Coordinates of C-alpha atoms (C1' of nucleotides) in Angstrom, one line a residue:
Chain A
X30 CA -79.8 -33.1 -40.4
X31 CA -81.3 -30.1 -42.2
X32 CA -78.5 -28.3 -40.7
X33 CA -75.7 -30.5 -42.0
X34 CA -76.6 -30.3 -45.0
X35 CA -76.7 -26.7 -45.3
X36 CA -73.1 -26.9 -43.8
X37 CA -72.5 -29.5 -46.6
X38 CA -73.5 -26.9 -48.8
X39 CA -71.5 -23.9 -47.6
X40 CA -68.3 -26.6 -47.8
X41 CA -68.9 -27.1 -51.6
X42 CA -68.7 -23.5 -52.4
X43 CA -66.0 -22.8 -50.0
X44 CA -63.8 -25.3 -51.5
X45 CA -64.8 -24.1 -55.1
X46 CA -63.6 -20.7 -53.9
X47 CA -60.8 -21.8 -52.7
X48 CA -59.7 -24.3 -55.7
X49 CA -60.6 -20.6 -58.0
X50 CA -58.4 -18.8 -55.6
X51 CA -55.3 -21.4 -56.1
X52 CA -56.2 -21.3 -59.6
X53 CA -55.8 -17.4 -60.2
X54 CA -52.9 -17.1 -57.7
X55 CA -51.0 -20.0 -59.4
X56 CA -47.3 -18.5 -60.5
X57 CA -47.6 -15.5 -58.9
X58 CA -45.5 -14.2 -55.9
X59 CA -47.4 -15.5 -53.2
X60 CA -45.1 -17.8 -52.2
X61 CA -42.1 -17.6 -53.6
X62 CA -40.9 -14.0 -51.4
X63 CA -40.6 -16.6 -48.2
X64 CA -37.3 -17.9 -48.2
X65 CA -37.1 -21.9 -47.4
X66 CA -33.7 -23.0 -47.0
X67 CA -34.7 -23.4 -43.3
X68 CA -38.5 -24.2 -42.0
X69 CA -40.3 -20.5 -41.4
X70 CA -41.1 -21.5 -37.6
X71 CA -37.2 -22.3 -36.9
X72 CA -36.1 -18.6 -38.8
X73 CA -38.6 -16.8 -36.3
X74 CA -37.3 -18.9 -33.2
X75 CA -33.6 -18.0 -33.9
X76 CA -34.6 -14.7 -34.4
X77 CA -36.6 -14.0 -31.3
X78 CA -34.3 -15.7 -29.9
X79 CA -31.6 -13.2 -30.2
X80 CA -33.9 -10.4 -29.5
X81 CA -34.5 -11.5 -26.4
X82 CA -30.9 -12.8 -25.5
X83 CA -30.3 -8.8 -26.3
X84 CA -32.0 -7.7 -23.7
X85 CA -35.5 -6.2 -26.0
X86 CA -37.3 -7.3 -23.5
X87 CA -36.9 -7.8 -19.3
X88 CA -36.7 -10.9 -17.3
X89 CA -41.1 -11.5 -17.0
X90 CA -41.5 -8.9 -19.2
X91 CA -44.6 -10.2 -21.7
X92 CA -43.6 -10.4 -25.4
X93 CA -46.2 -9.0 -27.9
X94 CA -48.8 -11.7 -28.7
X95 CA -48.7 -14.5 -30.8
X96 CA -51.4 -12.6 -33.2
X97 CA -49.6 -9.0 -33.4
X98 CA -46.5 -10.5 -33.9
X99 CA -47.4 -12.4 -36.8
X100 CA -48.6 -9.6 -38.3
X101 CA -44.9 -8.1 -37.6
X102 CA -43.3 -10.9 -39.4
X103 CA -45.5 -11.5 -41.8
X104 CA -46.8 -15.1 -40.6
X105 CA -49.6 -16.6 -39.7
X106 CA -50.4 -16.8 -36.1
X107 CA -50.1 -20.8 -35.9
X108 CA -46.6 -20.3 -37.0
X109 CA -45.1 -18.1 -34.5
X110 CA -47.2 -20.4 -31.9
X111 CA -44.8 -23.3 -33.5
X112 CA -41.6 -21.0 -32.9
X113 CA -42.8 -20.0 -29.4
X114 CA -43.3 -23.5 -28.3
X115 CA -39.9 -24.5 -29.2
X116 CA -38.6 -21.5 -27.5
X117 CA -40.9 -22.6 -24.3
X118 CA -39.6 -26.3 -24.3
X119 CA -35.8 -24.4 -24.3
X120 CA -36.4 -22.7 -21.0
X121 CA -36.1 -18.9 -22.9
X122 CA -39.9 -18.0 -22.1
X123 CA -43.0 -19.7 -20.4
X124 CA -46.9 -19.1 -21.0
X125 CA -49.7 -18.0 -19.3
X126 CA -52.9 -18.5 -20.4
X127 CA -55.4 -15.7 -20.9
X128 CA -51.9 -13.2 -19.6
X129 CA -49.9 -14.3 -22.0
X130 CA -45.8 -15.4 -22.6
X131 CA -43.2 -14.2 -21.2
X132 CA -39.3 -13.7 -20.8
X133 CA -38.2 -16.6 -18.6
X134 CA -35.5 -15.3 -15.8
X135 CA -31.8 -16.3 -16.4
X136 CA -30.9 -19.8 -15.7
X137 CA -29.8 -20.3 -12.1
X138 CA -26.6 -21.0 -11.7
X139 CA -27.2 -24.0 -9.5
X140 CA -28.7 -26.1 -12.3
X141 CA -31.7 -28.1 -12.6
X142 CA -31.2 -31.0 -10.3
X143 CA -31.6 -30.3 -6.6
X144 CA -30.3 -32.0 -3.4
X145 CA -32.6 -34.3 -1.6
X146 CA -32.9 -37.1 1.1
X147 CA -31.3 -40.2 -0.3
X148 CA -34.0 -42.6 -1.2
X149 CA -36.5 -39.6 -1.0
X150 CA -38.1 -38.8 -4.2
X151 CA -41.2 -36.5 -2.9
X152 CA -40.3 -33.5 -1.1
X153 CA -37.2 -31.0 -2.6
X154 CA -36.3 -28.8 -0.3
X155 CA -35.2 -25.4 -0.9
X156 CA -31.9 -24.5 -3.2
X157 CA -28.7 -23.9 -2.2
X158 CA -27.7 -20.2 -1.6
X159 CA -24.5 -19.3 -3.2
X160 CA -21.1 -17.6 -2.0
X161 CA -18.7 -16.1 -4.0
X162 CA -15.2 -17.6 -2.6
X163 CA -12.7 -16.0 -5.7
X164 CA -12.6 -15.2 -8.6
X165 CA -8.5 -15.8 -10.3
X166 CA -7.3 -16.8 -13.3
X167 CA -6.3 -19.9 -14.7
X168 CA -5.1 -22.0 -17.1
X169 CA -6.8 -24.6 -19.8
X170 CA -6.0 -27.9 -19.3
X171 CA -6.2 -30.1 -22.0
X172 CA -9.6 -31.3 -21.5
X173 CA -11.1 -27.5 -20.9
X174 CA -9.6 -26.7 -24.2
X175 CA -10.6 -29.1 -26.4
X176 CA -14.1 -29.0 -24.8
X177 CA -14.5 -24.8 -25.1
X178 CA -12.2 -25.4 -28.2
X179 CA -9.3 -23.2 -27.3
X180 CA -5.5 -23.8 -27.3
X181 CA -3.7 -25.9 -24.9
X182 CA -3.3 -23.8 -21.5
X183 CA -5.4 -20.7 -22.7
X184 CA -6.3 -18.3 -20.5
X185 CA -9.1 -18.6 -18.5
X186 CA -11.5 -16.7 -15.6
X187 CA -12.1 -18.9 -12.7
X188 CA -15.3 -18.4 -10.4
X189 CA -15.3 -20.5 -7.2
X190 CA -18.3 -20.6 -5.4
X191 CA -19.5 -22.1 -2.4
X192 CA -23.3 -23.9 -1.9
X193 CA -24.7 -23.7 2.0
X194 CA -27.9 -25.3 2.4
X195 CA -29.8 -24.0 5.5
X196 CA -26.3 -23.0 6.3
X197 CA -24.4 -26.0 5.8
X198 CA -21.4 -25.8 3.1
X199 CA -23.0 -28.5 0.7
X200 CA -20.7 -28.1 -2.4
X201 CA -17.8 -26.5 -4.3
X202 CA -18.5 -24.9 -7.5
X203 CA -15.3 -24.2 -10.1
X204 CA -16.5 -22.3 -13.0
X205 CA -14.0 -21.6 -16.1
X206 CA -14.9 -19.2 -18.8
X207 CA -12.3 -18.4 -21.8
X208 CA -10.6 -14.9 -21.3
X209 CA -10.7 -13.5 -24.6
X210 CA -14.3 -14.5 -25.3
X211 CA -15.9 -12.2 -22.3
X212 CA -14.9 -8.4 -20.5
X213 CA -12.9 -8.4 -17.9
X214 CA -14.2 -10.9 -15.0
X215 CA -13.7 -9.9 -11.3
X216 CA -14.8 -10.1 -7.9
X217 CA -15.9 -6.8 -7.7
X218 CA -17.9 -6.9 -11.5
X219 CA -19.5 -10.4 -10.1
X220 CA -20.8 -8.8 -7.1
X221 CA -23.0 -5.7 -9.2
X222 CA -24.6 -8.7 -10.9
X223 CA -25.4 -10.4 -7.2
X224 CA -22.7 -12.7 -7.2
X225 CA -23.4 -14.6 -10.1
X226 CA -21.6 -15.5 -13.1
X227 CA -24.7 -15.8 -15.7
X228 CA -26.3 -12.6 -14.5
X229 CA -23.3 -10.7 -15.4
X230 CA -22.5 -13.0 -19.3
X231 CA -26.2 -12.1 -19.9
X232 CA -26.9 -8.7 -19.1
X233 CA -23.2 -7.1 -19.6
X234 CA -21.8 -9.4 -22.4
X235 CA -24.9 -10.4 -23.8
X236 CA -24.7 -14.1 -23.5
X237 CA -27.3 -16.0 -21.9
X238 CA -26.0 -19.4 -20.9
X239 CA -27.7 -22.6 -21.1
X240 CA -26.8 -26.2 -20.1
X241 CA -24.9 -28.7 -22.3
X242 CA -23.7 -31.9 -21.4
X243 CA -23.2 -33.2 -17.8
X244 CA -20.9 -36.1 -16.2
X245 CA -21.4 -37.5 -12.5
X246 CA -18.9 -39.5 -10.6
X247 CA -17.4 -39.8 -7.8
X248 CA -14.1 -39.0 -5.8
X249 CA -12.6 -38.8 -2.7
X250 CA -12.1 -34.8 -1.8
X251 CA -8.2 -33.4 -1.6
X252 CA -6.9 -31.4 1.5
X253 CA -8.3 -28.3 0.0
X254 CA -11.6 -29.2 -0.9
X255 CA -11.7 -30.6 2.6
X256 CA -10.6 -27.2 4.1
X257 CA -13.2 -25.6 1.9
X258 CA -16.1 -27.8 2.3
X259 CA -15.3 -28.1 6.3
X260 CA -15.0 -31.7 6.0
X261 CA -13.6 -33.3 9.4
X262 CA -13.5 -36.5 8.0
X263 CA -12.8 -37.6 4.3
X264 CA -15.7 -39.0 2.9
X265 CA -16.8 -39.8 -0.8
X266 CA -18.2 -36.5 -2.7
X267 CA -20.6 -36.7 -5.6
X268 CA -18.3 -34.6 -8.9
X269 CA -20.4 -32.9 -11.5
X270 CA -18.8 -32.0 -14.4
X271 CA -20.7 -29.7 -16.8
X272 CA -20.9 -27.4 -19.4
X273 CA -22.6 -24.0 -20.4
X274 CA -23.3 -23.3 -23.9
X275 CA -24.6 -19.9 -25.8
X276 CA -27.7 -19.8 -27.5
X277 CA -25.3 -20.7 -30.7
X278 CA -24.5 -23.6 -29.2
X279 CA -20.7 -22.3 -29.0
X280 CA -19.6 -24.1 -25.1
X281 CA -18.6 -20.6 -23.3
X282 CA -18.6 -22.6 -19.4
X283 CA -16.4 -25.5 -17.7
X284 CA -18.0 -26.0 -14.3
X285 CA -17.1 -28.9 -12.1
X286 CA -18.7 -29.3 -8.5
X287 CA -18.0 -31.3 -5.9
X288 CA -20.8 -31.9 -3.9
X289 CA -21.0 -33.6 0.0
X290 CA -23.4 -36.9 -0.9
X291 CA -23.9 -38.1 2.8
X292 CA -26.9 -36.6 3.5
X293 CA -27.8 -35.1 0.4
X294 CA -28.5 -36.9 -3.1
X295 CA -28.7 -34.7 -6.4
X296 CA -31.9 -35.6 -8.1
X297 CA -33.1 -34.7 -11.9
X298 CA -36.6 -35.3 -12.9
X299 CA -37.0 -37.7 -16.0
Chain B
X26 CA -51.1 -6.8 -57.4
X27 CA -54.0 -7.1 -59.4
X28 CA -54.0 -10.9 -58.0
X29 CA -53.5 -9.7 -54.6
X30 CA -57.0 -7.9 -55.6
X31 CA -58.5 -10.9 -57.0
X32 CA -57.7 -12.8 -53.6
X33 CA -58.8 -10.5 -51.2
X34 CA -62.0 -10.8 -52.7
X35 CA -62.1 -14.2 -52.8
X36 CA -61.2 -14.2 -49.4
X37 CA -64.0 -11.9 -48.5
X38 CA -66.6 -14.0 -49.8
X39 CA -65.2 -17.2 -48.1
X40 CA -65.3 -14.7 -44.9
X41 CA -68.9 -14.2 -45.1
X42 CA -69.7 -17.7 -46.5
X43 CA -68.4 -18.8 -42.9
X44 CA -70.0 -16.3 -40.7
X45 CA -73.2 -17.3 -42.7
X46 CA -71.8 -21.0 -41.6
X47 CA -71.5 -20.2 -38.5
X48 CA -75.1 -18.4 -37.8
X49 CA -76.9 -21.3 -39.3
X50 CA -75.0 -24.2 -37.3
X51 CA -75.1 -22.7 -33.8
X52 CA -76.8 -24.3 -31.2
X53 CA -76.8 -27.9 -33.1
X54 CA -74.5 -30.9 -32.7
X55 CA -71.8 -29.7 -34.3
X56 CA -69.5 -29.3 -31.3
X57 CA -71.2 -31.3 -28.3
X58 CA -70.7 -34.7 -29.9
X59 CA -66.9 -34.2 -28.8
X60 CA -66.3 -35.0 -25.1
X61 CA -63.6 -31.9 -24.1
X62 CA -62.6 -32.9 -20.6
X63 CA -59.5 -33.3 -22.3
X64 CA -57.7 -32.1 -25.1
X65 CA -58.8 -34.4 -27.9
X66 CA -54.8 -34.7 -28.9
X67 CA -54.4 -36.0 -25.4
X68 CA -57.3 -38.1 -25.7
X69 CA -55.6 -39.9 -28.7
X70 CA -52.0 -39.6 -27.4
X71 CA -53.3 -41.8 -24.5
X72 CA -55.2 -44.1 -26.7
X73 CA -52.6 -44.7 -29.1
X74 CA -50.0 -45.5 -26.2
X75 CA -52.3 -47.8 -24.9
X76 CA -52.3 -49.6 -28.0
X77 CA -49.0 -49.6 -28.7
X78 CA -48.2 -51.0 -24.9
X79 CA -50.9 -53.7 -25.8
X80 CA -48.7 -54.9 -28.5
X81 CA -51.2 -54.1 -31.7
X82 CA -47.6 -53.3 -33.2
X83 CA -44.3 -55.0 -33.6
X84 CA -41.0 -52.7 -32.7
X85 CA -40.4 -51.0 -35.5
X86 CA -43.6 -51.7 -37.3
X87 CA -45.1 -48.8 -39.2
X88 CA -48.5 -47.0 -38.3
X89 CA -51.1 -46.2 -40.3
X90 CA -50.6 -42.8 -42.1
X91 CA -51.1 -39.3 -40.3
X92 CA -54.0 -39.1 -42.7
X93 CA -55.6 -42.8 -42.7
X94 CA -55.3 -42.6 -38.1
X95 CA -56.9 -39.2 -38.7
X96 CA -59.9 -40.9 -40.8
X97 CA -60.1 -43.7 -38.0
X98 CA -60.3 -41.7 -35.5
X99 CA -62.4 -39.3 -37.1
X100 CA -59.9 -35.9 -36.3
X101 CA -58.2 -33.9 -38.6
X102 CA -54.3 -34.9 -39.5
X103 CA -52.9 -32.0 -37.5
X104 CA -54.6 -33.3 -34.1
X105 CA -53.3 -36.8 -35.5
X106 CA -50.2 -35.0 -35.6
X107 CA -50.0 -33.6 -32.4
X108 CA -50.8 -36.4 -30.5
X109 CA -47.9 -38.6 -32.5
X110 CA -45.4 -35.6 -31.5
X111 CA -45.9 -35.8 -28.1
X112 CA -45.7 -39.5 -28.7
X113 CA -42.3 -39.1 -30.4
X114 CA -41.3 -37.0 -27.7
X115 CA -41.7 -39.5 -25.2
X116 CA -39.6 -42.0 -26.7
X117 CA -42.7 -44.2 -28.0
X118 CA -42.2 -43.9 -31.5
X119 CA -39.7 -42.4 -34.4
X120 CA -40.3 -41.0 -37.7
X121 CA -39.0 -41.2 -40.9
X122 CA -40.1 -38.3 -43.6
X123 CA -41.1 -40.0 -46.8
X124 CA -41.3 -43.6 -45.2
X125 CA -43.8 -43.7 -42.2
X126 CA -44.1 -43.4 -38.3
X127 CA -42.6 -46.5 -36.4
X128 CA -43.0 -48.0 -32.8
X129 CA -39.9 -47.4 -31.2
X130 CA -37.6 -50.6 -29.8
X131 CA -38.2 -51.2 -26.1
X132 CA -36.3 -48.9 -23.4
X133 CA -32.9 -49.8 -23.0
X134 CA -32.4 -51.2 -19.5
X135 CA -29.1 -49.4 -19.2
X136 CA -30.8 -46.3 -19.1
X137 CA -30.2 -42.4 -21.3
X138 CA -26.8 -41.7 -19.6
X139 CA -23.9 -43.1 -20.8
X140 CA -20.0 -44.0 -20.2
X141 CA -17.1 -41.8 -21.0
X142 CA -13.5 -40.8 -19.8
X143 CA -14.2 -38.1 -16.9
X144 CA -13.6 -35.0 -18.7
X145 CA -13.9 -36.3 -22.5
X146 CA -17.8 -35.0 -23.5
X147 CA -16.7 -36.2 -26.9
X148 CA -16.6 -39.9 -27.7
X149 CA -19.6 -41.9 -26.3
X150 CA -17.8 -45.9 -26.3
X151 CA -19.8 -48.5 -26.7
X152 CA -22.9 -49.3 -24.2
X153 CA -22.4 -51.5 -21.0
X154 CA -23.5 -55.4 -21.8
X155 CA -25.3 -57.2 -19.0
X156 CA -25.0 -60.0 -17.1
X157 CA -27.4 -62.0 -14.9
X158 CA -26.5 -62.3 -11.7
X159 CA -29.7 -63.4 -9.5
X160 CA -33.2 -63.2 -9.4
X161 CA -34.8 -63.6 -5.5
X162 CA -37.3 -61.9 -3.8
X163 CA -36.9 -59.8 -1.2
X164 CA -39.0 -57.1 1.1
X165 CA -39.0 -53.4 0.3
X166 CA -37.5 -50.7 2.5
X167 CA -39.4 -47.9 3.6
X168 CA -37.6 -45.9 0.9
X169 CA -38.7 -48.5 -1.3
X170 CA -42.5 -49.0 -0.2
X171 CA -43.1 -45.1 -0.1
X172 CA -41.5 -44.7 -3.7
X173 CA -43.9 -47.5 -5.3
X174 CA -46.9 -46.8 -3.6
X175 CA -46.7 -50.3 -1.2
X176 CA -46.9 -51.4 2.4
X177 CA -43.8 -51.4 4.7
X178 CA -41.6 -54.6 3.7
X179 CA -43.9 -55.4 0.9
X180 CA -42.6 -58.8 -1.3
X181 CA -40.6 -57.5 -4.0
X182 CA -38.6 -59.5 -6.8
X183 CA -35.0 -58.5 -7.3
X184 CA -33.3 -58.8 -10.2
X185 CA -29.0 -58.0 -10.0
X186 CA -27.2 -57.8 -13.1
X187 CA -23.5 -56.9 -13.8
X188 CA -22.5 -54.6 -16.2
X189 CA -19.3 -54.9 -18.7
X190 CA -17.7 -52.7 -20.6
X191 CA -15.2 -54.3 -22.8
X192 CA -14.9 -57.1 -20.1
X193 CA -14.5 -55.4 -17.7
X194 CA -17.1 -55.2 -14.9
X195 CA -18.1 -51.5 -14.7
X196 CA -22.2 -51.7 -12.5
X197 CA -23.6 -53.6 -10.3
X198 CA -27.4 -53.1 -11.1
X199 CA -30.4 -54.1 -8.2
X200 CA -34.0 -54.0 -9.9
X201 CA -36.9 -54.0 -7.6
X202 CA -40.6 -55.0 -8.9
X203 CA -43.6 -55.7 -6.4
X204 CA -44.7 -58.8 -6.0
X205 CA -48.5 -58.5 -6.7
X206 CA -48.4 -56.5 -9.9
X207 CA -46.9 -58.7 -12.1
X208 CA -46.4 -62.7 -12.9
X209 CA -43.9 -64.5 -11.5
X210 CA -40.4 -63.2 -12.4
X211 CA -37.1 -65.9 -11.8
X212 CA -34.1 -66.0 -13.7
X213 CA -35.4 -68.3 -16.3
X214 CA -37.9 -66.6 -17.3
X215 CA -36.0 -63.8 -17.8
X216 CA -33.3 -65.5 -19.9
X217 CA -36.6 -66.4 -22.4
X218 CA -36.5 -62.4 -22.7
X219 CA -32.7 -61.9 -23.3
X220 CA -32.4 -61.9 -19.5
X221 CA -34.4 -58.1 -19.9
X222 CA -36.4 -57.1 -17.1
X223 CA -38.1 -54.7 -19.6
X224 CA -38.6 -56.6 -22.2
X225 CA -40.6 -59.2 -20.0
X226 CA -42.8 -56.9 -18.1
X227 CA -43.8 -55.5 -21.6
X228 CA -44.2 -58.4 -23.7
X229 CA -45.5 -60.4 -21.0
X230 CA -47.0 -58.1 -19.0
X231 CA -48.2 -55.6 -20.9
X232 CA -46.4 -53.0 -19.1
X233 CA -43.8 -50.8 -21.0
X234 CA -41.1 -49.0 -18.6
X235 CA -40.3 -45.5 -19.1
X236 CA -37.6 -44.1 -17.0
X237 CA -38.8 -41.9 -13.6
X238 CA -36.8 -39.2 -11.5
X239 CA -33.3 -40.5 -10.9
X240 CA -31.1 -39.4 -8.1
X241 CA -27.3 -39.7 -7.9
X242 CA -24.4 -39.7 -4.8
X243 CA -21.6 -41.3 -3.9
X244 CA -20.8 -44.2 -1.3
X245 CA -18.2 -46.5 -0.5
X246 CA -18.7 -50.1 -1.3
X247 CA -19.2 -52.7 1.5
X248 CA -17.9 -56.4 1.0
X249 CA -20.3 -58.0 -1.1
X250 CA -20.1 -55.3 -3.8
X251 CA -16.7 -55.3 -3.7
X252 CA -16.8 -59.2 -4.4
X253 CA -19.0 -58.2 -7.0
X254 CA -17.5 -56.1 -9.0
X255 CA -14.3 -57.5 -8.7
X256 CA -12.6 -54.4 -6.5
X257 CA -9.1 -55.4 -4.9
X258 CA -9.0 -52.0 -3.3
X259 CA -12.0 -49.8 -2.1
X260 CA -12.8 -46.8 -4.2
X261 CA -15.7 -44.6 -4.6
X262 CA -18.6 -45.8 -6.3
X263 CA -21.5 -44.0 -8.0
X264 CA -24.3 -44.6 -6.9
X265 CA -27.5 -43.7 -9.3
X266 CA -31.1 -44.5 -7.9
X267 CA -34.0 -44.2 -10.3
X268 CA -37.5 -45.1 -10.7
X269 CA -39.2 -47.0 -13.5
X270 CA -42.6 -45.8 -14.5
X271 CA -45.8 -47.6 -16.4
X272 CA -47.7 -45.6 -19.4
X273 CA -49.9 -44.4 -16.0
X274 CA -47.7 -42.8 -14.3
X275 CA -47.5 -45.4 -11.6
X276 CA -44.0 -46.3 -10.1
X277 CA -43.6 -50.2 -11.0
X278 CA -39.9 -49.9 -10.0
X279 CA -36.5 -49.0 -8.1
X280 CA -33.6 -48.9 -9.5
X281 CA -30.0 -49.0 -7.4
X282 CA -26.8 -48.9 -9.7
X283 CA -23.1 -48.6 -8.3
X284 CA -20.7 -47.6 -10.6
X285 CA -17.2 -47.7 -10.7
X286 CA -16.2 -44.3 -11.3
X287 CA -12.2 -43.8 -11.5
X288 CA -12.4 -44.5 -15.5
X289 CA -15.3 -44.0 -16.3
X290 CA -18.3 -40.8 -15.8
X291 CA -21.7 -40.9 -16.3
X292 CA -22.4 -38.7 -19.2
X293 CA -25.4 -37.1 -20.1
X294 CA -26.7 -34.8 -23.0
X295 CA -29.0 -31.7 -21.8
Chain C
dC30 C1' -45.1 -41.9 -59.7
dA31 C1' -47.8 -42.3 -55.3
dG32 C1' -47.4 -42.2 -50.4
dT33 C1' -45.5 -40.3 -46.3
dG34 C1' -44.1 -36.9 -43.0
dG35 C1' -43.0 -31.6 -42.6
dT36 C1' -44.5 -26.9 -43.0
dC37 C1' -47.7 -23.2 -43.5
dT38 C1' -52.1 -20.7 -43.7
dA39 C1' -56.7 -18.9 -42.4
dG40 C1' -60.1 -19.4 -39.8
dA41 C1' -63.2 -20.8 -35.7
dC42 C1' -64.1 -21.6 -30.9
dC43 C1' -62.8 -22.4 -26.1
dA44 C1' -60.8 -21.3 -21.4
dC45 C1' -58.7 -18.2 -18.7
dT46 C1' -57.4 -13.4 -17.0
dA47 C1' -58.0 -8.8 -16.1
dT48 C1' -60.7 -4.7 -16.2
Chain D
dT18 C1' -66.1 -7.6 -22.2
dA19 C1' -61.8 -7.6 -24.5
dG20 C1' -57.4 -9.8 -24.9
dT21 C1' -54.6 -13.8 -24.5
dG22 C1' -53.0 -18.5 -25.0
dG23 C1' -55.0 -23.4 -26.2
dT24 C1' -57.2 -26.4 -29.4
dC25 C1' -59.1 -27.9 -33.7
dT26 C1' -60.2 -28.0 -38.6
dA27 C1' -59.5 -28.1 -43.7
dG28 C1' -56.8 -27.3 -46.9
dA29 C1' -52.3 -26.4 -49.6
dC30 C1' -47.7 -27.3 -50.9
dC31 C1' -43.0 -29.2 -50.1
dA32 C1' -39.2 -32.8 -49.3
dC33 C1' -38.2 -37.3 -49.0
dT34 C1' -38.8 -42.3 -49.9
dG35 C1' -39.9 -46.1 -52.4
dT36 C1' -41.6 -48.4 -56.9

DNA sequence: CAGTGGTCTAGACCACTAT
DNA sequence: TAGTGGTCTAGACCACTGT
């Protein structure tokens, strides 16, 4: 009791120092250097963000901590946590405690869903492993363009790819990016970035991709999805229709899969 | 800068006014009259679901104020805060700056995705109205048992709706409860709730339904379905499979929806 | 105008990790 | 033991909503 009171007492001065403090400080410059048009915490997250979508810092590299770079911007420690967090929930770095945060790898190309069992909803197996089948060029159709907002029958790189689970061709992958918005995009570029298409967006052109919207339904495969897919028999496949976006939210990606939904389901967690 | 002088020495004395604190308090009751097993924040998310899921408030009743839960609960408004957040996040509740926090409306038994034109990713129509179909009971796979936690061909109720869009008949939904876990579910007692399965396990029940891991494939319909949903020819369905969860954690449901899927795709946002 | 959520600060202490 | 992220507090001010 003796001891809360002298706590009690400690309070009292410490908010009179404090009310004195606001006092003396009131109209000054203290607060009115920070500009507000946008909350402090979402300024720094754009802002890191694009420092590390350029590459300042390598996949599980560690950023500086949350303390040294406040003092670099000029905030308090809480409010770079706030800006972190967001950046953690958006899959651009994860945490450690007592190591501390880090650069999260590029997305995989595969998604975030994964093939299971039907009807199985404990164990995921491991991912697909992809193939690079061609990489052409195509035309926009309508829906492409008005989705990566480009003219009717714009030009466009096309990535197929092909998924093999434990060796088994498990799905078709058509990926579309615009022509004009990216280097040139070959088979022979892909493979220095190991086959994959977001590797080469993020560390050549500087563009990390992340996932927008996504459609399901379902189909019955042509002759060539057949031939690809080594389907004997035609048999219903599971369509995935989705899109890739920058960190500006500008859609950069038009991927549609086809996957073979027999044995395998594609399951998201909640 | 002569106020940037004045507060630094202000600051210095609060400094040592709280080391002084700090010296004087330690080893008393300050800290250890807090259980820490977990998180205080978590501590109150948990409580306040609880009482939200018990009903203490309406749907879109307001809570108490950040500041008058804090007092309550005896924590400071920014673990108040947290805890809400996290709430917010999880679909319990929506805020409004200036007016209040609210208890979000039950979970749609439609579910997050949506209907679109395959391709379109602008224009979400109008949601899917349901239709009771039957309510029976029936015994749970193995599938079914292992997902909710129960013994091979347990007693389960099923619930079938039909889904219209516009008319026309779009899903064919089969709900699966267990037997033991809840009242008695038949199809009267569901039309007293708006023929919702959700809205009768949580105002009845006590149990509010938040949406599991959801898997998605695609089949070919047999007869019945076909009956169902009013096919003349067969055509690929979409089939979705998800789980329902309680507040817990526990799985208090399975979820099998076919969809048609020629018109429509199942949309949704990342 | 008062009340509410939204942002920001400065500080403390804890738990975990590595050395 | 030092450094890091994780939690918690107490306070301030702002933006928005209603009366």
């Amino acid at each position: 009791m003796r001891k809360q009171e002298d706590r009690a007492s400690v309070m009292s001065y410490i908010r009179y120092a404090w009310t004195t403090l606001k006092e003396r400080c009131k109209n000054t410059s203290m607060t009115t250097d920070k500009p507000s048009f946008q909350p402090l915490y979402q300024q720094i997250r754009t802002l890191l963000a694009q420092r590390i979508a350029q590459g300042e810092w390598a996949a599980h590299e560690a950023l500086p901590s949350e303390w040294a770079l406040a003092e670099s911007l000029g905030v308090s420690q809480g409010t770079v946590r706030k800006a972190l967090t967001d950046l953690v929930d958006e899959g651009w770095l994860y945490r450690q405690q007592g190591k501390g945060t880090f650069v999260a790898p590029g997305l995989n190309e595969w998604g975030d869903g994964h093939l299971v069992t039907p009807g199985q909803f404990a164990e995921p197996p491991g991912s697909p492993v992809p193939e690079l089948l061609s990489c052409t060029r195509a035309n926009a159709s309508e829906d492409i363009a008005q989705a990566l907002s480009l003219r009717r029958a714009a030009p466009l790189f096309r990535v197929r790819l092909l998924w093999r689970l434990a060796g088994v061709a498990v799905a078709l992958d058509d990926a579309y990016v615009p022509v004009g918005r990216f280097e040139e995009i070959d088979a022979r570029r892909l493979r220095q970035y190991g086959n994959s298409l977001y590797t080469l967006l993020e560390r050549r052109d500087g563009v990390r991709v992340r996932l927008g919207a996504i459609q399901a339904r379902a189909t019955l495969p042509d002759r060539e999805t057949m031939t690809l897919l080594g389907l004997s028999d035609v048999e219903p496949l599971l369509m995935i229709t989705r899109l890739g976006q920058a960190l500006t939210g500008e859609v950069v990606e038009w991927r549609e899969r086809l996957c073979r939904s027999a044995r395998w389901a594609f399951q998201r967690e909640p």
